[in-house]
PDB file of C-alpha atoms and ligand atoms in Angstrom:
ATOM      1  CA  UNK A   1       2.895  18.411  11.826  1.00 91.00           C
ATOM      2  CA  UNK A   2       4.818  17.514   8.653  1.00 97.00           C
ATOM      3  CA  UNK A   3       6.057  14.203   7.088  1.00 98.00           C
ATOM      4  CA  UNK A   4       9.321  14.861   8.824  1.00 98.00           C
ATOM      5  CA  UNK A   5       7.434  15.321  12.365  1.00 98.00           C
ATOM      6  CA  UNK A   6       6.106  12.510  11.495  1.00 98.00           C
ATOM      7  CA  UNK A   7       8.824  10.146  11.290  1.00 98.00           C
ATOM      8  CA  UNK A   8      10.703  11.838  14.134  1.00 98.00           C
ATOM      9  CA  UNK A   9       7.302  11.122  16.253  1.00 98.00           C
ATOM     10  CA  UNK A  10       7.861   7.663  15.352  1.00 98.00           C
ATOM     11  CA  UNK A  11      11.790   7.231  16.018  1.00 95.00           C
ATOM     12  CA  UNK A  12      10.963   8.676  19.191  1.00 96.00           C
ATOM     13  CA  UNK A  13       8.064   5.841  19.549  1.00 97.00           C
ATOM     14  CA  UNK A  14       9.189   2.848  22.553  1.00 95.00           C
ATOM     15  CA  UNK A  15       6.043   1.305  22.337  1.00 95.00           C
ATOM     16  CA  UNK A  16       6.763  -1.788  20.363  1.00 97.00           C
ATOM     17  CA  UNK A  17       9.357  -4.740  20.961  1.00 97.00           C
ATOM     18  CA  UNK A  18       9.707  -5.587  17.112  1.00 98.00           C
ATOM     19  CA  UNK A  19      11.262  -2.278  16.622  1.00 97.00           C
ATOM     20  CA  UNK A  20      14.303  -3.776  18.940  1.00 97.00           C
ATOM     21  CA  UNK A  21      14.504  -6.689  16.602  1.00 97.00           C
ATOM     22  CA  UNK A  22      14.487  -4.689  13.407  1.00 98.00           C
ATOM     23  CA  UNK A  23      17.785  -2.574  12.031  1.00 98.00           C
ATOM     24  CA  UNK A  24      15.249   0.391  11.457  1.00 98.00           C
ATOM     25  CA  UNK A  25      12.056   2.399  10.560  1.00 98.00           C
ATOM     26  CA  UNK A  26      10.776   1.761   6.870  1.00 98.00           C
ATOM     27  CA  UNK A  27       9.099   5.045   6.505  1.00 98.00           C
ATOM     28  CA  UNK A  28       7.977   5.439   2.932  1.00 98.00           C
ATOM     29  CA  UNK A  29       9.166   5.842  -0.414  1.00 98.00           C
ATOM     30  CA  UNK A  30       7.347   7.220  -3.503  1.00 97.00           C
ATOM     31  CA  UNK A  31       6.403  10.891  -3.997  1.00 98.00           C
ATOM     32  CA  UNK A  32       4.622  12.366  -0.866  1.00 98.00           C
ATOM     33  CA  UNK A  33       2.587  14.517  -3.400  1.00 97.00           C
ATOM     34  CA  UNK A  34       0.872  12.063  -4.712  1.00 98.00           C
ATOM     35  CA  UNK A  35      -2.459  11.597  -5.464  1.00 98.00           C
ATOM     36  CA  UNK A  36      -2.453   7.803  -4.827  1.00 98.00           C
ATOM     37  CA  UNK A  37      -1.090   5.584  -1.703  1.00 98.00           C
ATOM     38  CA  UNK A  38      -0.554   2.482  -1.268  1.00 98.00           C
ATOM     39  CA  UNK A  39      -0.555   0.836   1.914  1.00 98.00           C
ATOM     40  CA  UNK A  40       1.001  -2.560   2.550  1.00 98.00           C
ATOM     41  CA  UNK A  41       1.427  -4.425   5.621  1.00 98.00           C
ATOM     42  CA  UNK A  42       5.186  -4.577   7.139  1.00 98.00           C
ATOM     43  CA  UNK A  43       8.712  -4.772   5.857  1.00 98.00           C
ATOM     44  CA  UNK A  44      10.425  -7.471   5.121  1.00 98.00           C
ATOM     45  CA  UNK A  45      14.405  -8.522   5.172  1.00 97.00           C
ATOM     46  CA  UNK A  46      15.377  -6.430   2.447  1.00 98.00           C
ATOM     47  CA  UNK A  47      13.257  -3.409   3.523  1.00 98.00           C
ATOM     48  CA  UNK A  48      14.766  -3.415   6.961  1.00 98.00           C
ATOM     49  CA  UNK A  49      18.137  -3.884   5.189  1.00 98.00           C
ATOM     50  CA  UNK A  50      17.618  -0.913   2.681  1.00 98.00           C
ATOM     51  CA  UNK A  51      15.180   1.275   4.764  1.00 98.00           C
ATOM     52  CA  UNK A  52      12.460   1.587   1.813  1.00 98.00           C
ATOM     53  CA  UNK A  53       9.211  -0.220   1.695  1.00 98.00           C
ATOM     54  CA  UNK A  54       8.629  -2.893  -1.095  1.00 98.00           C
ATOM     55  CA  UNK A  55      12.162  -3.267  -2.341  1.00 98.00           C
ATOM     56  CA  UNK A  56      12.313  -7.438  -2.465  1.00 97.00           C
ATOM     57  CA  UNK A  57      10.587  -9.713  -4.353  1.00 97.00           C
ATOM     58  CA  UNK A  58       7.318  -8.653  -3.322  1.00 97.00           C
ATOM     59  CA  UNK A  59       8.186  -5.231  -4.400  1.00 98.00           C
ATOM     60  CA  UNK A  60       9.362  -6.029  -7.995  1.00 98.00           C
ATOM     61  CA  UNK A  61       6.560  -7.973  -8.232  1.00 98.00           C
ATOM     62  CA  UNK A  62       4.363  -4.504  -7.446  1.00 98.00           C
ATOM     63  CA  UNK A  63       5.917  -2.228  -9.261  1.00 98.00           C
ATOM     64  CA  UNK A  64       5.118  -4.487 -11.858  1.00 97.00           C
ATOM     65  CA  UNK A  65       1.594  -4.454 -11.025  1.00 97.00           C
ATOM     66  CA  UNK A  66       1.887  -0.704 -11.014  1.00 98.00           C
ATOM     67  CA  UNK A  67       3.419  -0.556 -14.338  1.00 97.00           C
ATOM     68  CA  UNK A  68       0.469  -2.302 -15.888  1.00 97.00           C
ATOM     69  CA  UNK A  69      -1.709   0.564 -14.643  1.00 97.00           C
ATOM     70  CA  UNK A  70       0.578   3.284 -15.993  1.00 97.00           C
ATOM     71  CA  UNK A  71       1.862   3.799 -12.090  1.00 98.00           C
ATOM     72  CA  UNK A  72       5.361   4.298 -10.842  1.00 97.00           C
ATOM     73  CA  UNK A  73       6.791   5.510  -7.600  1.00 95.00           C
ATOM     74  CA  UNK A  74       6.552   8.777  -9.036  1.00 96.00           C
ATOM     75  CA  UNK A  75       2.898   8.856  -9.435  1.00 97.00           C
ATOM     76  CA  UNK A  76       2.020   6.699  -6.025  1.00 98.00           C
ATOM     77  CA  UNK A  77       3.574   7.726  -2.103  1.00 98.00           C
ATOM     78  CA  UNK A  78       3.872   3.936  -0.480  1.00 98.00           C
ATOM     79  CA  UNK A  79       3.996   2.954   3.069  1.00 98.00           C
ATOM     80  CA  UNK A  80       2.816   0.081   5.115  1.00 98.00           C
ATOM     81  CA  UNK A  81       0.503  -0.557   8.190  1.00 98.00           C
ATOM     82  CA  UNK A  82       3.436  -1.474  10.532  1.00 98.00           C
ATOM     83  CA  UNK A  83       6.778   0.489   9.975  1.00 98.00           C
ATOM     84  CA  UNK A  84       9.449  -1.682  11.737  1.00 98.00           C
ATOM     85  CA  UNK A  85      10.214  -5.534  10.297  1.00 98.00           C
ATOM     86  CA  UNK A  86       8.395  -8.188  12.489  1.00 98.00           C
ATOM     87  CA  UNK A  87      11.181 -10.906  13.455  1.00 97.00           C
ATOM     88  CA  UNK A  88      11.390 -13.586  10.464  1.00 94.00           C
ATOM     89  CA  UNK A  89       9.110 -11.361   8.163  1.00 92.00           C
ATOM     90  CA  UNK A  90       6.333 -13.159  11.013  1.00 96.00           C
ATOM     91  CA  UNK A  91       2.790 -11.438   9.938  1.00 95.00           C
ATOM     92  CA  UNK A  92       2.057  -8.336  12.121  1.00 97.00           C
ATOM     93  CA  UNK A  93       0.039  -9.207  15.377  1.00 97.00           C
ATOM     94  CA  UNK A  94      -3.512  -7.172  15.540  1.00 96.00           C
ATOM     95  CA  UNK A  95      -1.409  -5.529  18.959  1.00 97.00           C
ATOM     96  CA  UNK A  96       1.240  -4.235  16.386  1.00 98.00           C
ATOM     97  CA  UNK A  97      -1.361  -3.148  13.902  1.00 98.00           C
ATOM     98  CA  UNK A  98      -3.226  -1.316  16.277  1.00 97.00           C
ATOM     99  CA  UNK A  99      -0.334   0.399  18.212  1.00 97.00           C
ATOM    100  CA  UNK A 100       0.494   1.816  14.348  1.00 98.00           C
ATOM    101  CA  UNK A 101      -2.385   3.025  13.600  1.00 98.00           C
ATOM    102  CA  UNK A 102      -2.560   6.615  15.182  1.00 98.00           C
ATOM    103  CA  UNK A 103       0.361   7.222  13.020  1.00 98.00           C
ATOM    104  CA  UNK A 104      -1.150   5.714  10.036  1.00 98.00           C
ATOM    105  CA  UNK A 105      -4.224   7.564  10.736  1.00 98.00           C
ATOM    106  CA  UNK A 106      -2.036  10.672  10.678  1.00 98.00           C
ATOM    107  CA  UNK A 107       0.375   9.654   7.653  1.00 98.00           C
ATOM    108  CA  UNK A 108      -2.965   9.641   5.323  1.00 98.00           C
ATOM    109  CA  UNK A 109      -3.940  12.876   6.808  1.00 98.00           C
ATOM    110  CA  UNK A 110      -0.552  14.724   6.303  1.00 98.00           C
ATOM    111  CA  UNK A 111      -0.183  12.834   2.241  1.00 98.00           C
ATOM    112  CA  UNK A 112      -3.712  13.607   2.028  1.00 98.00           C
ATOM    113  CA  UNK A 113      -4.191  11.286  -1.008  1.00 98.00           C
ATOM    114  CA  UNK A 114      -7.867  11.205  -3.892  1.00 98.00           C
ATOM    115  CA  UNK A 115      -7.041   6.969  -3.633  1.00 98.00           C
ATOM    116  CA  UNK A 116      -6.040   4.229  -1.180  1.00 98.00           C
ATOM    117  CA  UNK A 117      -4.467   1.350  -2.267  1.00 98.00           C
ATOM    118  CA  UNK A 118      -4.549  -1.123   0.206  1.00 98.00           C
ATOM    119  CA  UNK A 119      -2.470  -4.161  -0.472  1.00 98.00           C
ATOM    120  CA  UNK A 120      -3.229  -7.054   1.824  1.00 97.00           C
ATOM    121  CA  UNK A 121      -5.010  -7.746   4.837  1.00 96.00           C
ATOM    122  CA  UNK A 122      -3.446  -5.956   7.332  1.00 97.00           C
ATOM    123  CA  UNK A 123      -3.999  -2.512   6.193  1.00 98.00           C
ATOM    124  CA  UNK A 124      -7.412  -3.601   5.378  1.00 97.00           C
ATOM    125  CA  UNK A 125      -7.992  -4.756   9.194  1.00 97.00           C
ATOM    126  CA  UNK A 126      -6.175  -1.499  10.382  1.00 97.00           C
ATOM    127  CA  UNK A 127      -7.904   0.719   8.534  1.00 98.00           C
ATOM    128  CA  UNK A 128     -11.805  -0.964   8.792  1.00 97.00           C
ATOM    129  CA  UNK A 129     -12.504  -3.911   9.925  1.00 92.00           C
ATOM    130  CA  UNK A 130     -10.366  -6.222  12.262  1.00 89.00           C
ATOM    131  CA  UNK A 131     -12.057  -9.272  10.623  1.00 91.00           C
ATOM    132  CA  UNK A 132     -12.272  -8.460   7.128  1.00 92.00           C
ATOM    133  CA  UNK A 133     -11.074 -11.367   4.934  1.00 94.00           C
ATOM    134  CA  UNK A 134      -9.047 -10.072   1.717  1.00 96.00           C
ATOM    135  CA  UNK A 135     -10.230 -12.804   0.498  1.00 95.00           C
ATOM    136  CA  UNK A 136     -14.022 -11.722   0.650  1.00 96.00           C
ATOM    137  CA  UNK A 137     -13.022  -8.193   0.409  1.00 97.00           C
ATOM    138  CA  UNK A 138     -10.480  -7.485  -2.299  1.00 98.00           C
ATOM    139  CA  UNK A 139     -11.998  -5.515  -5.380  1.00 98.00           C
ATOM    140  CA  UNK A 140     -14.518  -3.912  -2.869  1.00 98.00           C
ATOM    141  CA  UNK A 141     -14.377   0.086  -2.465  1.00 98.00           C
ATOM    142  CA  UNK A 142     -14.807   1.558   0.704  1.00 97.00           C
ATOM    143  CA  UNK A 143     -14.423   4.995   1.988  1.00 98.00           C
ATOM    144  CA  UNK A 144     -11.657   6.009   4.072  1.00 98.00           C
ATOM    145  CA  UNK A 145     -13.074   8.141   6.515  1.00 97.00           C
ATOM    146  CA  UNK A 146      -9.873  10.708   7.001  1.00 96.00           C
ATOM    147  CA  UNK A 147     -10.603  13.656   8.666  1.00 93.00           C
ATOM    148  CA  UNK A 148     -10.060  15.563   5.470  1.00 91.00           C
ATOM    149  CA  UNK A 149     -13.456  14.136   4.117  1.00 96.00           C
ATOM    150  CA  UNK A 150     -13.714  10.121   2.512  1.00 98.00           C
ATOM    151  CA  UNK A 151     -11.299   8.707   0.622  1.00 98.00           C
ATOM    152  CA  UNK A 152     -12.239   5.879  -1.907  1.00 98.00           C
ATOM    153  CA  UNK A 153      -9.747   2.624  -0.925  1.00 98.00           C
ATOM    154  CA  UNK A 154      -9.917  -0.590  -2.637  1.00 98.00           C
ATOM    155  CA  UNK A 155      -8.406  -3.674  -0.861  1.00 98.00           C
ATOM    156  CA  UNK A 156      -6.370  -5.848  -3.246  1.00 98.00           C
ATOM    157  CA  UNK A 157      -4.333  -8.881  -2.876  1.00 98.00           C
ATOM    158  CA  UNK A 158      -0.826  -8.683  -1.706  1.00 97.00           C
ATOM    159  CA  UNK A 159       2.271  -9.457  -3.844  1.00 98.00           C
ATOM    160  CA  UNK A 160       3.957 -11.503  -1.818  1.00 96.00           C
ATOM    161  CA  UNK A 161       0.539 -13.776  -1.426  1.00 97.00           C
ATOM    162  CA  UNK A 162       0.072 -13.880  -5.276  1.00 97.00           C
ATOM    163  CA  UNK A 163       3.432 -15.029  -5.477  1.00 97.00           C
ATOM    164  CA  UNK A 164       2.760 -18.368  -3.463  1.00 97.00           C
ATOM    165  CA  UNK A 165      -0.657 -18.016  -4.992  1.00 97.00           C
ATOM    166  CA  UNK A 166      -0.373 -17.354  -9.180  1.00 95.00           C
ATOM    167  CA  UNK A 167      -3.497 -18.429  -9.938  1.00 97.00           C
ATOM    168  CA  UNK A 168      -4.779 -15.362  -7.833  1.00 97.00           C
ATOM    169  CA  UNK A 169      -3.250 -13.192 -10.400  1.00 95.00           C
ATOM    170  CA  UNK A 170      -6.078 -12.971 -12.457  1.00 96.00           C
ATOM    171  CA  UNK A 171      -8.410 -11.626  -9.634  1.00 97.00           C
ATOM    172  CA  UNK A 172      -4.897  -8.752  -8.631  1.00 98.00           C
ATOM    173  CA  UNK A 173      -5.191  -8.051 -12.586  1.00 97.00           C
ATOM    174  CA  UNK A 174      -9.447  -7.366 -11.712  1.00 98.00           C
ATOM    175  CA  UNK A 175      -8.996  -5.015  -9.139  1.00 98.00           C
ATOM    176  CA  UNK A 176      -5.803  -3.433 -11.067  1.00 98.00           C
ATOM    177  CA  UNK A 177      -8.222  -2.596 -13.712  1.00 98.00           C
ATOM    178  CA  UNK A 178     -11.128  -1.315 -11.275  1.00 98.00           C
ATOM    179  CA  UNK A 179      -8.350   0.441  -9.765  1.00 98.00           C
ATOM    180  CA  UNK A 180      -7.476   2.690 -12.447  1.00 98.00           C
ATOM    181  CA  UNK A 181     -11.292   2.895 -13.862  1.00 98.00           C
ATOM    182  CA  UNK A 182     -11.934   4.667 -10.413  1.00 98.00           C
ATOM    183  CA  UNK A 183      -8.472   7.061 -10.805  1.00 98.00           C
ATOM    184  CA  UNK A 184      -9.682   7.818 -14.256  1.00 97.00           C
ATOM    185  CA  UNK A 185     -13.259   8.584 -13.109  1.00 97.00           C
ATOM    186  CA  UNK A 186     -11.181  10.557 -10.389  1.00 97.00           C
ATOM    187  CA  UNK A 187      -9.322  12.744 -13.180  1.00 97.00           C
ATOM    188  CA  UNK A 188      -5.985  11.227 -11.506  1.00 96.00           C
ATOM    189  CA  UNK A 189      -3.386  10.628 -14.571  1.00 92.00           C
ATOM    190  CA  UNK A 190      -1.978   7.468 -15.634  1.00 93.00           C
ATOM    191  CA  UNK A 191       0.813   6.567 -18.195  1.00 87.00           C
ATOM    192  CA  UNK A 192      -1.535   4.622 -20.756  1.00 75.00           C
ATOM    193  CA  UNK A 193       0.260   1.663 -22.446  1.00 61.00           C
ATOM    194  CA  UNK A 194       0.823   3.519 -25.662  1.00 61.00           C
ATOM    195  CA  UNK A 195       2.488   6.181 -24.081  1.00 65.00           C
ATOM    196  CA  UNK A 196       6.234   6.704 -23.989  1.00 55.00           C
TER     197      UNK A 196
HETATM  198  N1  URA B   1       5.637  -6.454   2.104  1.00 96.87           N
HETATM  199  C1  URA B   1       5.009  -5.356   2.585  1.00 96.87           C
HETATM  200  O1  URA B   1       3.853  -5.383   2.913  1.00 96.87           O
HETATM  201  N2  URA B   1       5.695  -4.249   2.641  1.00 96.87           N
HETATM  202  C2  URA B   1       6.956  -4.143   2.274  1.00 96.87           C
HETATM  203  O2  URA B   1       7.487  -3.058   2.360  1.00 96.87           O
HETATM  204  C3  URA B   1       7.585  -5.291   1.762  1.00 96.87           C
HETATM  205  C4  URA B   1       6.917  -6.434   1.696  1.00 96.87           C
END
């Protein structure tokens, strides 16, 4: 199976009413050979409008984020846990997180990534632990067990929470930093601020 099998698997999937609701399937965006992905949690208005994840406010807000590492969607594939917009941008349900995670499972195996970003709970509860707190658990590696061998993932907060919540911003720029330590450690490149 390729990334295109992939997303044909999942126009082809009836198993979830929110996909009804939605215009359609916000696959991914980024470069699928990179050696970084972020995960976020489902898309929003614009991203159902557009098709590509993290393309509203949240999203500038990231690729900001990015930018500070020396990141860009050239250097990072992104996706989310849940691929089709929940009604009024509602949170995912653990049912909708959990029917879309044999394809997330699979996504990470075909992109085959050396780092998981994982931005927000959901992918955090997807991917581990159904009642891990971001809170408690952001700027925490774990290893992704993908059936490729572990994968080092660090939970961070999400954009669109550190916009209602600026004074988290501080902690995001924390795990930022840990986050590129760990892709330098890794031998994965970065655009250092100097750089042009
Ligand atoms: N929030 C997400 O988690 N993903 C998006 O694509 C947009 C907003």
């Amino acid at each position: 199976m390729d990334l295109e099998a992939l997303r044909a698997a999942l126009d082809g999937f009836q198993g979830l009413a929110i996909r009804e609701t939605a215009t359609q399937l916000v696959f991914a965006d980024g470069n699928p050979q990179a050696d970084i992905m972020l995960i976020g949690e489902a898309p929003g208005r614009d991203e159902d409008r557009l098709g590509r994840p993290f393309v509203g406010e949240s999203g500038k807000l990231l690729d900001r984020m990015l930018a500070a590492i020396g990141l860009d969607r050239q250097s990072v594939y992104i996706t989310n846990t849940v691929l089709w917009r929940p009604p009024g941008n509602r949170k995912p349900t653990p049912a909708e997180v959990t029917a879309m995670l044999p394809f997330l499972v699979r996504h990470i195996e075909l992109v085959a990534p050396k780092a998981i970003l994982m931005v927000g709970g959901s992918a955090l509860s997807a991917l581990f632990d159904f009642d891990a707190r971001i809170t408690r658990e952001r700027g925490r590696w774990r290893d992704y067990p993908s059936a490729n061998g572990p994968i080092p993932a660090l939970p961070m907060f999400h954009p669109a929470y550190l916009l209602r919540q600026p004074q988290l911003k501080r902690q995001a720029w924390q795990d930022l930093l840990n986050f590129r330590e760990r892709l330098d450690a890794l031998g994965i490149p970065t655009r250092k601020p100097d750089d042009t």
